[in-house]
Amino acid sequence: MGGGGGEERWCVVTGGRGFAARHLVEMLLRSDIWCVRVADLAPSISLDPREEDGALGHALRSGRAAYVSADLRNRAHVVKGERHRGPNPR
């Protein structure tokens, strides 16, 4: 990962499958500075073909991005999304 220092820097994008958030996720991944945890209500992530071949698909496969199903109204979900530091949040 670029950005120097070698330490992974994770951010959580809530509502990560919405229109604006998709663009933010893409921008963060392309910066090569951030690893991104995509948090949204759906139980799993489903990518369209363009996304599958794009930055998000590659990042999910490499571990630079992860998906977590989370409802911000549920504190336990928020903590789960923020604390997880690996590619497969549960």
PDB file of N, CA and C in Angstrom:
ATOM      1  N   MET A   1       0.848  -1.178   0.000  1.00  0.00           N
ATOM      2  CA  MET A   1       0.000   0.000   0.000  1.00  0.00           C
ATOM      3  C   MET A   1       0.885   1.229   0.000  1.00  0.00           C
ATOM      4  N   GLY A   2       0.514   2.254  -0.728  1.00  0.00           N
ATOM      5  CA  GLY A   2       1.281   3.481  -0.795  1.00  0.00           C
ATOM      6  C   GLY A   2       1.071   4.351   0.415  1.00  0.00           C
ATOM      7  N   GLY A   3       1.536   5.573   0.349  1.00  0.00           N
ATOM      8  CA  GLY A   3       1.337   6.510   1.434  1.00  0.00           C
ATOM      9  C   GLY A   3       2.430   6.471   2.475  1.00  0.00           C
ATOM     10  N   GLY A   4       3.413   5.567   2.321  1.00  0.00           N
ATOM     11  CA  GLY A   4       4.530   5.509   3.243  1.00  0.00           C
ATOM     12  C   GLY A   4       4.144   4.982   4.602  1.00  0.00           C
ATOM     13  N   GLY A   5       5.139   4.671   5.401  1.00  0.00           N
ATOM     14  CA  GLY A   5       4.899   4.253   6.770  1.00  0.00           C
ATOM     15  C   GLY A   5       4.532   2.790   6.925  1.00  0.00           C
ATOM     16  N   GLY A   6       3.925   2.165   5.926  1.00  0.00           N
ATOM     17  CA  GLY A   6       3.592   0.758   5.976  1.00  0.00           C
ATOM     18  C   GLY A   6       2.419   0.378   6.850  1.00  0.00           C
ATOM     19  N   GLU A   7       1.923   1.256   7.692  1.00  0.00           N
ATOM     20  CA  GLU A   7       0.787   0.938   8.562  1.00  0.00           C
ATOM     21  C   GLU A   7      -0.515   1.112   7.794  1.00  0.00           C
ATOM     22  N   GLU A   8      -1.403   0.115   7.926  1.00  0.00           N
ATOM     23  CA  GLU A   8      -2.705   0.225   7.264  1.00  0.00           C
ATOM     24  C   GLU A   8      -3.548   1.285   7.945  1.00  0.00           C
ATOM     25  N   ARG A   9      -4.188   2.111   7.157  1.00  0.00           N
ATOM     26  CA  ARG A   9      -5.096   3.140   7.670  1.00  0.00           C
ATOM     27  C   ARG A   9      -6.487   2.796   7.176  1.00  0.00           C
ATOM     28  N   TRP A  10      -7.359   2.405   8.107  1.00  0.00           N
ATOM     29  CA  TRP A  10      -8.725   2.008   7.769  1.00  0.00           C
ATOM     30  C   TRP A  10      -9.694   3.139   8.050  1.00  0.00           C
ATOM     31  N   CYS A  11     -10.676   3.279   7.191  1.00  0.00           N
ATOM     32  CA  CYS A  11     -11.788   4.182   7.451  1.00  0.00           C
ATOM     33  C   CYS A  11     -13.080   3.413   7.193  1.00  0.00           C
ATOM     34  N   VAL A  12     -14.146   3.859   7.830  1.00  0.00           N
ATOM     35  CA  VAL A  12     -15.464   3.256   7.645  1.00  0.00           C
ATOM     36  C   VAL A  12     -16.319   4.238   6.867  1.00  0.00           C
ATOM     37  N   VAL A  13     -16.925   3.776   5.787  1.00  0.00           N
ATOM     38  CA  VAL A  13     -17.857   4.605   5.025  1.00  0.00           C
ATOM     39  C   VAL A  13     -19.252   4.041   5.273  1.00  0.00           C
ATOM     40  N   THR A  14     -20.045   4.779   6.050  1.00  0.00           N
ATOM     41  CA  THR A  14     -21.406   4.338   6.351  1.00  0.00           C
ATOM     42  C   THR A  14     -22.317   4.653   5.172  1.00  0.00           C
ATOM     43  N   GLY A  15     -23.330   3.815   4.994  1.00  0.00           N
ATOM     44  CA  GLY A  15     -24.187   3.971   3.815  1.00  0.00           C
ATOM     45  C   GLY A  15     -23.386   3.727   2.557  1.00  0.00           C
ATOM     46  N   GLY A  16     -22.379   2.874   2.678  1.00  0.00           N
ATOM     47  CA  GLY A  16     -21.361   2.675   1.652  1.00  0.00           C
ATOM     48  C   GLY A  16     -21.830   2.209   0.295  1.00  0.00           C
ATOM     49  N   ARG A  17     -23.063   1.772   0.175  1.00  0.00           N
ATOM     50  CA  ARG A  17     -23.576   1.348  -1.121  1.00  0.00           C
ATOM     51  C   ARG A  17     -24.479   2.400  -1.748  1.00  0.00           C
ATOM     52  N   GLY A  18     -24.657   3.522  -1.091  1.00  0.00           N
ATOM     53  CA  GLY A  18     -25.445   4.611  -1.654  1.00  0.00           C
ATOM     54  C   GLY A  18     -24.675   5.339  -2.752  1.00  0.00           C
ATOM     55  N   PHE A  19     -25.369   6.190  -3.486  1.00  0.00           N
ATOM     56  CA  PHE A  19     -24.782   6.875  -4.643  1.00  0.00           C
ATOM     57  C   PHE A  19     -23.521   7.657  -4.284  1.00  0.00           C
ATOM     58  N   ALA A  20     -23.620   8.586  -3.350  1.00  0.00           N
ATOM     59  CA  ALA A  20     -22.464   9.422  -2.996  1.00  0.00           C
ATOM     60  C   ALA A  20     -21.366   8.597  -2.339  1.00  0.00           C
ATOM     61  N   ALA A  21     -21.757   7.674  -1.470  1.00  0.00           N
ATOM     62  CA  ALA A  21     -20.767   6.872  -0.749  1.00  0.00           C
ATOM     63  C   ALA A  21     -19.974   5.968  -1.686  1.00  0.00           C
ATOM     64  N   ARG A  22     -20.605   5.464  -2.730  1.00  0.00           N
ATOM     65  CA  ARG A  22     -19.872   4.627  -3.697  1.00  0.00           C
ATOM     66  C   ARG A  22     -18.717   5.410  -4.306  1.00  0.00           C
ATOM     67  N   HIS A  23     -18.973   6.671  -4.623  1.00  0.00           N
ATOM     68  CA  HIS A  23     -17.921   7.511  -5.198  1.00  0.00           C
ATOM     69  C   HIS A  23     -16.832   7.795  -4.169  1.00  0.00           C
ATOM     70  N   LEU A  24     -17.214   8.010  -2.922  1.00  0.00           N
ATOM     71  CA  LEU A  24     -16.235   8.235  -1.862  1.00  0.00           C
ATOM     72  C   LEU A  24     -15.363   6.996  -1.669  1.00  0.00           C
ATOM     73  N   VAL A  25     -15.974   5.825  -1.617  1.00  0.00           N
ATOM     74  CA  VAL A  25     -15.224   4.571  -1.467  1.00  0.00           C
ATOM     75  C   VAL A  25     -14.217   4.433  -2.607  1.00  0.00           C
ATOM     76  N   GLU A  26     -14.665   4.662  -3.816  1.00  0.00           N
ATOM     77  CA  GLU A  26     -13.794   4.569  -4.995  1.00  0.00           C
ATOM     78  C   GLU A  26     -12.622   5.540  -4.875  1.00  0.00           C
ATOM     79  N   MET A  27     -12.898   6.780  -4.481  1.00  0.00           N
ATOM     80  CA  MET A  27     -11.856   7.790  -4.345  1.00  0.00           C
ATOM     81  C   MET A  27     -10.833   7.392  -3.274  1.00  0.00           C
ATOM     82  N   LEU A  28     -11.316   6.915  -2.130  1.00  0.00           N
ATOM     83  CA  LEU A  28     -10.411   6.513  -1.050  1.00  0.00           C
ATOM     84  C   LEU A  28      -9.513   5.356  -1.480  1.00  0.00           C
ATOM     85  N   LEU A  29     -10.074   4.392  -2.170  1.00  0.00           N
ATOM     86  CA  LEU A  29      -9.273   3.255  -2.624  1.00  0.00           C
ATOM     87  C   LEU A  29      -8.250   3.670  -3.671  1.00  0.00           C
ATOM     88  N   ARG A  30      -8.648   4.535  -4.577  1.00  0.00           N
ATOM     89  CA  ARG A  30      -7.722   4.983  -5.623  1.00  0.00           C
ATOM     90  C   ARG A  30      -6.594   5.849  -5.057  1.00  0.00           C
ATOM     91  N   SER A  31      -6.809   6.459  -3.890  1.00  0.00           N
ATOM     92  CA  SER A  31      -5.763   7.282  -3.273  1.00  0.00           C
ATOM     93  C   SER A  31      -4.569   6.435  -2.856  1.00  0.00           C
ATOM     94  N   ASP A  32      -4.779   5.134  -2.684  1.00  0.00           N
ATOM     95  CA  ASP A  32      -3.742   4.198  -2.250  1.00  0.00           C
ATOM     96  C   ASP A  32      -3.214   4.528  -0.854  1.00  0.00           C
ATOM     97  N   ILE A  33      -3.974   5.288  -0.089  1.00  0.00           N
ATOM     98  CA  ILE A  33      -3.616   5.614   1.294  1.00  0.00           C
ATOM     99  C   ILE A  33      -4.514   4.857   2.258  1.00  0.00           C
ATOM    100  N   TRP A  34      -5.770   4.705   1.890  1.00  0.00           N
ATOM    101  CA  TRP A  34      -6.772   4.147   2.798  1.00  0.00           C
ATOM    102  C   TRP A  34      -7.198   2.738   2.423  1.00  0.00           C
ATOM    103  N   CYS A  35      -7.455   1.940   3.453  1.00  0.00           N
ATOM    104  CA  CYS A  35      -8.214   0.704   3.338  1.00  0.00           C
ATOM    105  C   CYS A  35      -9.624   1.091   3.770  1.00  0.00           C
ATOM    106  N   VAL A  36     -10.631   0.506   3.171  1.00  0.00           N
ATOM    107  CA  VAL A  36     -12.002   0.970   3.398  1.00  0.00           C
ATOM    108  C   VAL A  36     -12.898  -0.159   3.879  1.00  0.00           C
ATOM    109  N   ARG A  37     -13.610   0.117   4.937  1.00  0.00           N
ATOM    110  CA  ARG A  37     -14.655  -0.776   5.435  1.00  0.00           C
ATOM    111  C   ARG A  37     -15.983  -0.172   4.983  1.00  0.00           C
ATOM    112  N   VAL A  38     -16.676  -0.855   4.113  1.00  0.00           N
ATOM    113  CA  VAL A  38     -17.956  -0.400   3.578  1.00  0.00           C
ATOM    114  C   VAL A  38     -19.052  -0.926   4.500  1.00  0.00           C
ATOM    115  N   ALA A  39     -19.781  -0.033   5.146  1.00  0.00           N
ATOM    116  CA  ALA A  39     -20.859  -0.427   6.062  1.00  0.00           C
ATOM    117  C   ALA A  39     -22.196  -0.033   5.452  1.00  0.00           C
ATOM    118  N   ASP A  40     -23.115  -0.991   5.413  1.00  0.00           N
ATOM    119  CA  ASP A  40     -24.435  -0.723   4.861  1.00  0.00           C
ATOM    120  C   ASP A  40     -25.425  -1.717   5.454  1.00  0.00           C
ATOM    121  N   LEU A  41     -26.707  -1.504   5.221  1.00  0.00           N
ATOM    122  CA  LEU A  41     -27.752  -2.352   5.804  1.00  0.00           C
ATOM    123  C   LEU A  41     -27.857  -3.743   5.189  1.00  0.00           C
ATOM    124  N   ALA A  42     -27.539  -3.889   3.927  1.00  0.00           N
ATOM    125  CA  ALA A  42     -27.702  -5.184   3.251  1.00  0.00           C
ATOM    126  C   ALA A  42     -26.856  -6.258   3.933  1.00  0.00           C
ATOM    127  N   PRO A  43     -27.348  -7.497   3.962  1.00  0.00           N
ATOM    128  CA  PRO A  43     -26.601  -8.566   4.629  1.00  0.00           C
ATOM    129  C   PRO A  43     -25.285  -8.929   3.939  1.00  0.00           C
ATOM    130  N   SER A  44     -25.173  -8.623   2.643  1.00  0.00           N
ATOM    131  CA  SER A  44     -23.924  -8.882   1.927  1.00  0.00           C
ATOM    132  C   SER A  44     -23.790  -7.874   0.794  1.00  0.00           C
ATOM    133  N   ILE A  45     -22.598  -7.785   0.257  1.00  0.00           N
ATOM    134  CA  ILE A  45     -22.352  -6.827  -0.815  1.00  0.00           C
ATOM    135  C   ILE A  45     -22.532  -7.520  -2.167  1.00  0.00           C
ATOM    136  N   SER A  46     -23.134  -6.816  -3.094  1.00  0.00           N
ATOM    137  CA  SER A  46     -23.323  -7.316  -4.450  1.00  0.00           C
ATOM    138  C   SER A  46     -22.800  -6.244  -5.400  1.00  0.00           C
ATOM    139  N   LEU A  47     -21.813  -6.596  -6.193  1.00  0.00           N
ATOM    140  CA  LEU A  47     -21.197  -5.636  -7.104  1.00  0.00           C
ATOM    141  C   LEU A  47     -21.729  -5.811  -8.513  1.00  0.00           C
ATOM    142  N   ASP A  48     -21.900  -4.686  -9.212  1.00  0.00           N
ATOM    143  CA  ASP A  48     -22.239  -4.790 -10.625  1.00  0.00           C
ATOM    144  C   ASP A  48     -20.936  -5.117 -11.378  1.00  0.00           C
ATOM    145  N   PRO A  49     -21.018  -5.527 -12.647  1.00  0.00           N
ATOM    146  CA  PRO A  49     -19.808  -5.934 -13.378  1.00  0.00           C
ATOM    147  C   PRO A  49     -18.715  -4.863 -13.418  1.00  0.00           C
ATOM    148  N   ARG A  50     -19.113  -3.601 -13.557  1.00  0.00           N
ATOM    149  CA  ARG A  50     -18.114  -2.524 -13.586  1.00  0.00           C
ATOM    150  C   ARG A  50     -17.373  -2.449 -12.261  1.00  0.00           C
ATOM    151  N   GLU A  51     -18.103  -2.569 -11.145  1.00  0.00           N
ATOM    152  CA  GLU A  51     -17.470  -2.524  -9.825  1.00  0.00           C
ATOM    153  C   GLU A  51     -16.594  -3.756  -9.588  1.00  0.00           C
ATOM    154  N   GLU A  52     -17.052  -4.899 -10.068  1.00  0.00           N
ATOM    155  CA  GLU A  52     -16.299  -6.153  -9.895  1.00  0.00           C
ATOM    156  C   GLU A  52     -14.902  -6.032 -10.501  1.00  0.00           C
ATOM    157  N   ASP A  53     -14.813  -5.370 -11.662  1.00  0.00           N
ATOM    158  CA  ASP A  53     -13.528  -5.199 -12.343  1.00  0.00           C
ATOM    159  C   ASP A  53     -12.800  -3.931 -11.922  1.00  0.00           C
ATOM    160  N   GLY A  54     -13.432  -3.101 -11.104  1.00  0.00           N
ATOM    161  CA  GLY A  54     -12.854  -1.825 -10.704  1.00  0.00           C
ATOM    162  C   GLY A  54     -12.111  -1.875  -9.380  1.00  0.00           C
ATOM    163  N   ALA A  55     -11.858  -0.693  -8.841  1.00  0.00           N
ATOM    164  CA  ALA A  55     -11.075  -0.555  -7.613  1.00  0.00           C
ATOM    165  C   ALA A  55     -11.706  -1.291  -6.433  1.00  0.00           C
ATOM    166  N   LEU A  56     -13.038  -1.236  -6.299  1.00  0.00           N
ATOM    167  CA  LEU A  56     -13.683  -1.895  -5.161  1.00  0.00           C
ATOM    168  C   LEU A  56     -13.559  -3.410  -5.253  1.00  0.00           C
ATOM    169  N   GLY A  57     -13.819  -3.977  -6.401  1.00  0.00           N
ATOM    170  CA  GLY A  57     -13.687  -5.422  -6.568  1.00  0.00           C
ATOM    171  C   GLY A  57     -12.280  -5.901  -6.267  1.00  0.00           C
ATOM    172  N   HIS A  58     -11.290  -5.191  -6.796  1.00  0.00           N
ATOM    173  CA  HIS A  58      -9.894  -5.559  -6.553  1.00  0.00           C
ATOM    174  C   HIS A  58      -9.551  -5.418  -5.072  1.00  0.00           C
ATOM    175  N   ALA A  59     -10.027  -4.348  -4.445  1.00  0.00           N
ATOM    176  CA  ALA A  59      -9.727  -4.118  -3.026  1.00  0.00           C
ATOM    177  C   ALA A  59     -10.383  -5.169  -2.134  1.00  0.00           C
ATOM    178  N   LEU A  60     -11.598  -5.578  -2.463  1.00  0.00           N
ATOM    179  CA  LEU A  60     -12.254  -6.631  -1.682  1.00  0.00           C
ATOM    180  C   LEU A  60     -11.476  -7.943  -1.794  1.00  0.00           C
ATOM    181  N   ARG A  61     -10.997  -8.256  -2.981  1.00  0.00           N
ATOM    182  CA  ARG A  61     -10.241  -9.502  -3.172  1.00  0.00           C
ATOM    183  C   ARG A  61      -8.872  -9.452  -2.499  1.00  0.00           C
ATOM    184  N   SER A  62      -8.257  -8.284  -2.450  1.00  0.00           N
ATOM    185  CA  SER A  62      -6.908  -8.170  -1.880  1.00  0.00           C
ATOM    186  C   SER A  62      -6.913  -7.921  -0.372  1.00  0.00           C
ATOM    187  N   GLY A  63      -8.078  -7.592   0.184  1.00  0.00           N
ATOM    188  CA  GLY A  63      -8.139  -7.298   1.615  1.00  0.00           C
ATOM    189  C   GLY A  63      -8.028  -5.824   1.960  1.00  0.00           C
ATOM    190  N   ARG A  64      -7.920  -4.949   0.958  1.00  0.00           N
ATOM    191  CA  ARG A  64      -7.869  -3.506   1.214  1.00  0.00           C
ATOM    192  C   ARG A  64      -9.248  -2.922   1.444  1.00  0.00           C
ATOM    193  N   ALA A  65     -10.277  -3.704   1.205  1.00  0.00           N
ATOM    194  CA  ALA A  65     -11.652  -3.285   1.481  1.00  0.00           C
ATOM    195  C   ALA A  65     -12.376  -4.468   2.097  1.00  0.00           C
ATOM    196  N   ALA A  66     -13.360  -4.138   2.914  1.00  0.00           N
ATOM    197  CA  ALA A  66     -14.184  -5.164   3.554  1.00  0.00           C
ATOM    198  C   ALA A  66     -15.600  -4.633   3.638  1.00  0.00           C
ATOM    199  N   TYR A  67     -16.548  -5.544   3.659  1.00  0.00           N
ATOM    200  CA  TYR A  67     -17.950  -5.160   3.799  1.00  0.00           C
ATOM    201  C   TYR A  67     -18.446  -5.620   5.155  1.00  0.00           C
ATOM    202  N   VAL A  68     -19.198  -4.761   5.823  1.00  0.00           N
ATOM    203  CA  VAL A  68     -19.841  -5.135   7.079  1.00  0.00           C
ATOM    204  C   VAL A  68     -21.293  -4.680   7.021  1.00  0.00           C
ATOM    205  N   SER A  69     -22.195  -5.590   7.331  1.00  0.00           N
ATOM    206  CA  SER A  69     -23.612  -5.248   7.410  1.00  0.00           C
ATOM    207  C   SER A  69     -23.833  -4.574   8.754  1.00  0.00           C
ATOM    208  N   ALA A  70     -24.304  -3.340   8.730  1.00  0.00           N
ATOM    209  CA  ALA A  70     -24.452  -2.592   9.973  1.00  0.00           C
ATOM    210  C   ALA A  70     -25.640  -1.641   9.898  1.00  0.00           C
ATOM    211  N   ASP A  71     -26.331  -1.537  11.015  1.00  0.00           N
ATOM    212  CA  ASP A  71     -27.436  -0.598  11.181  1.00  0.00           C
ATOM    213  C   ASP A  71     -26.980   0.423  12.213  1.00  0.00           C
ATOM    214  N   LEU A  72     -26.816   1.668  11.803  1.00  0.00           N
ATOM    215  CA  LEU A  72     -26.288   2.699  12.701  1.00  0.00           C
ATOM    216  C   LEU A  72     -27.183   2.973  13.898  1.00  0.00           C
ATOM    217  N   ARG A  73     -28.415   2.485  13.859  1.00  0.00           N
ATOM    218  CA  ARG A  73     -29.300   2.640  15.018  1.00  0.00           C
ATOM    219  C   ARG A  73     -28.976   1.621  16.102  1.00  0.00           C
ATOM    220  N   ASN A  74     -28.136   0.645  15.781  1.00  0.00           N
ATOM    221  CA  ASN A  74     -27.755  -0.410  16.714  1.00  0.00           C
ATOM    222  C   ASN A  74     -26.298  -0.195  17.124  1.00  0.00           C
ATOM    223  N   ARG A  75     -26.087   0.185  18.379  1.00  0.00           N
ATOM    224  CA  ARG A  75     -24.740   0.523  18.849  1.00  0.00           C
ATOM    225  C   ARG A  75     -23.744  -0.628  18.635  1.00  0.00           C
ATOM    226  N   ALA A  76     -24.180  -1.860  18.867  1.00  0.00           N
ATOM    227  CA  ALA A  76     -23.284  -3.007  18.684  1.00  0.00           C
ATOM    228  C   ALA A  76     -22.796  -3.100  17.239  1.00  0.00           C
ATOM    229  N   HIS A  77     -23.648  -2.766  16.278  1.00  0.00           N
ATOM    230  CA  HIS A  77     -23.245  -2.786  14.870  1.00  0.00           C
ATOM    231  C   HIS A  77     -22.201  -1.711  14.601  1.00  0.00           C
ATOM    232  N   VAL A  78     -22.379  -0.545  15.192  1.00  0.00           N
ATOM    233  CA  VAL A  78     -21.438   0.559  14.989  1.00  0.00           C
ATOM    234  C   VAL A  78     -20.069   0.178  15.537  1.00  0.00           C
ATOM    235  N   VAL A  79     -20.053  -0.380  16.724  1.00  0.00           N
ATOM    236  CA  VAL A  79     -18.793  -0.792  17.342  1.00  0.00           C
ATOM    237  C   VAL A  79     -18.129  -1.877  16.500  1.00  0.00           C
ATOM    238  N   LYS A  80     -18.905  -2.835  16.011  1.00  0.00           N
ATOM    239  CA  LYS A  80     -18.378  -3.915  15.172  1.00  0.00           C
ATOM    240  C   LYS A  80     -17.730  -3.335  13.914  1.00  0.00           C
ATOM    241  N   GLY A  81     -18.388  -2.397  13.279  1.00  0.00           N
ATOM    242  CA  GLY A  81     -17.862  -1.809  12.052  1.00  0.00           C
ATOM    243  C   GLY A  81     -16.615  -0.991  12.273  1.00  0.00           C
ATOM    244  N   GLU A  82     -16.506  -0.333  13.407  1.00  0.00           N
ATOM    245  CA  GLU A  82     -15.367   0.515  13.697  1.00  0.00           C
ATOM    246  C   GLU A  82     -14.175  -0.282  14.209  1.00  0.00           C
ATOM    247  N   ARG A  83     -14.408  -1.260  15.033  1.00  0.00           N
ATOM    248  CA  ARG A  83     -13.303  -1.972  15.684  1.00  0.00           C
ATOM    249  C   ARG A  83     -12.635  -3.016  14.812  1.00  0.00           C
ATOM    250  N   HIS A  84     -13.358  -3.562  13.877  1.00  0.00           N
ATOM    251  CA  HIS A  84     -12.780  -4.646  13.086  1.00  0.00           C
ATOM    252  C   HIS A  84     -11.589  -4.139  12.282  1.00  0.00           C
ATOM    253  N   ARG A  85     -10.503  -4.874  12.304  1.00  0.00           N
ATOM    254  CA  ARG A  85      -9.281  -4.435  11.618  1.00  0.00           C
ATOM    255  C   ARG A  85      -8.801  -5.404  10.549  1.00  0.00           C
ATOM    256  N   GLY A  86      -9.663  -6.267  10.062  1.00  0.00           N
ATOM    257  CA  GLY A  86      -9.267  -7.229   9.041  1.00  0.00           C
ATOM    258  C   GLY A  86     -10.267  -7.244   7.908  1.00  0.00           C
ATOM    259  N   PRO A  87     -10.036  -8.068   6.894  1.00  0.00           N
ATOM    260  CA  PRO A  87     -10.876  -8.032   5.708  1.00  0.00           C
ATOM    261  C   PRO A  87     -12.231  -8.702   5.830  1.00  0.00           C
ATOM    262  N   ASN A  88     -12.485  -9.496   6.878  1.00  0.00           N
ATOM    263  CA  ASN A  88     -13.735 -10.240   6.959  1.00  0.00           C
ATOM    264  C   ASN A  88     -14.481  -9.979   8.254  1.00  0.00           C
ATOM    265  N   PRO A  89     -15.092  -8.797   8.429  1.00  0.00           N
ATOM    266  CA  PRO A  89     -15.818  -8.520   9.664  1.00  0.00           C
ATOM    267  C   PRO A  89     -16.974  -9.481   9.856  1.00  0.00           C
ATOM    268  N   ARG A  90     -17.272  -9.804  11.086  1.00  0.00           N
ATOM    269  CA  ARG A  90     -18.385 -10.703  11.420  1.00  0.00           C
ATOM    270  C   ARG A  90     -19.313 -10.018  12.392  1.00  0.00           C
TER     271      ARG A  90
END
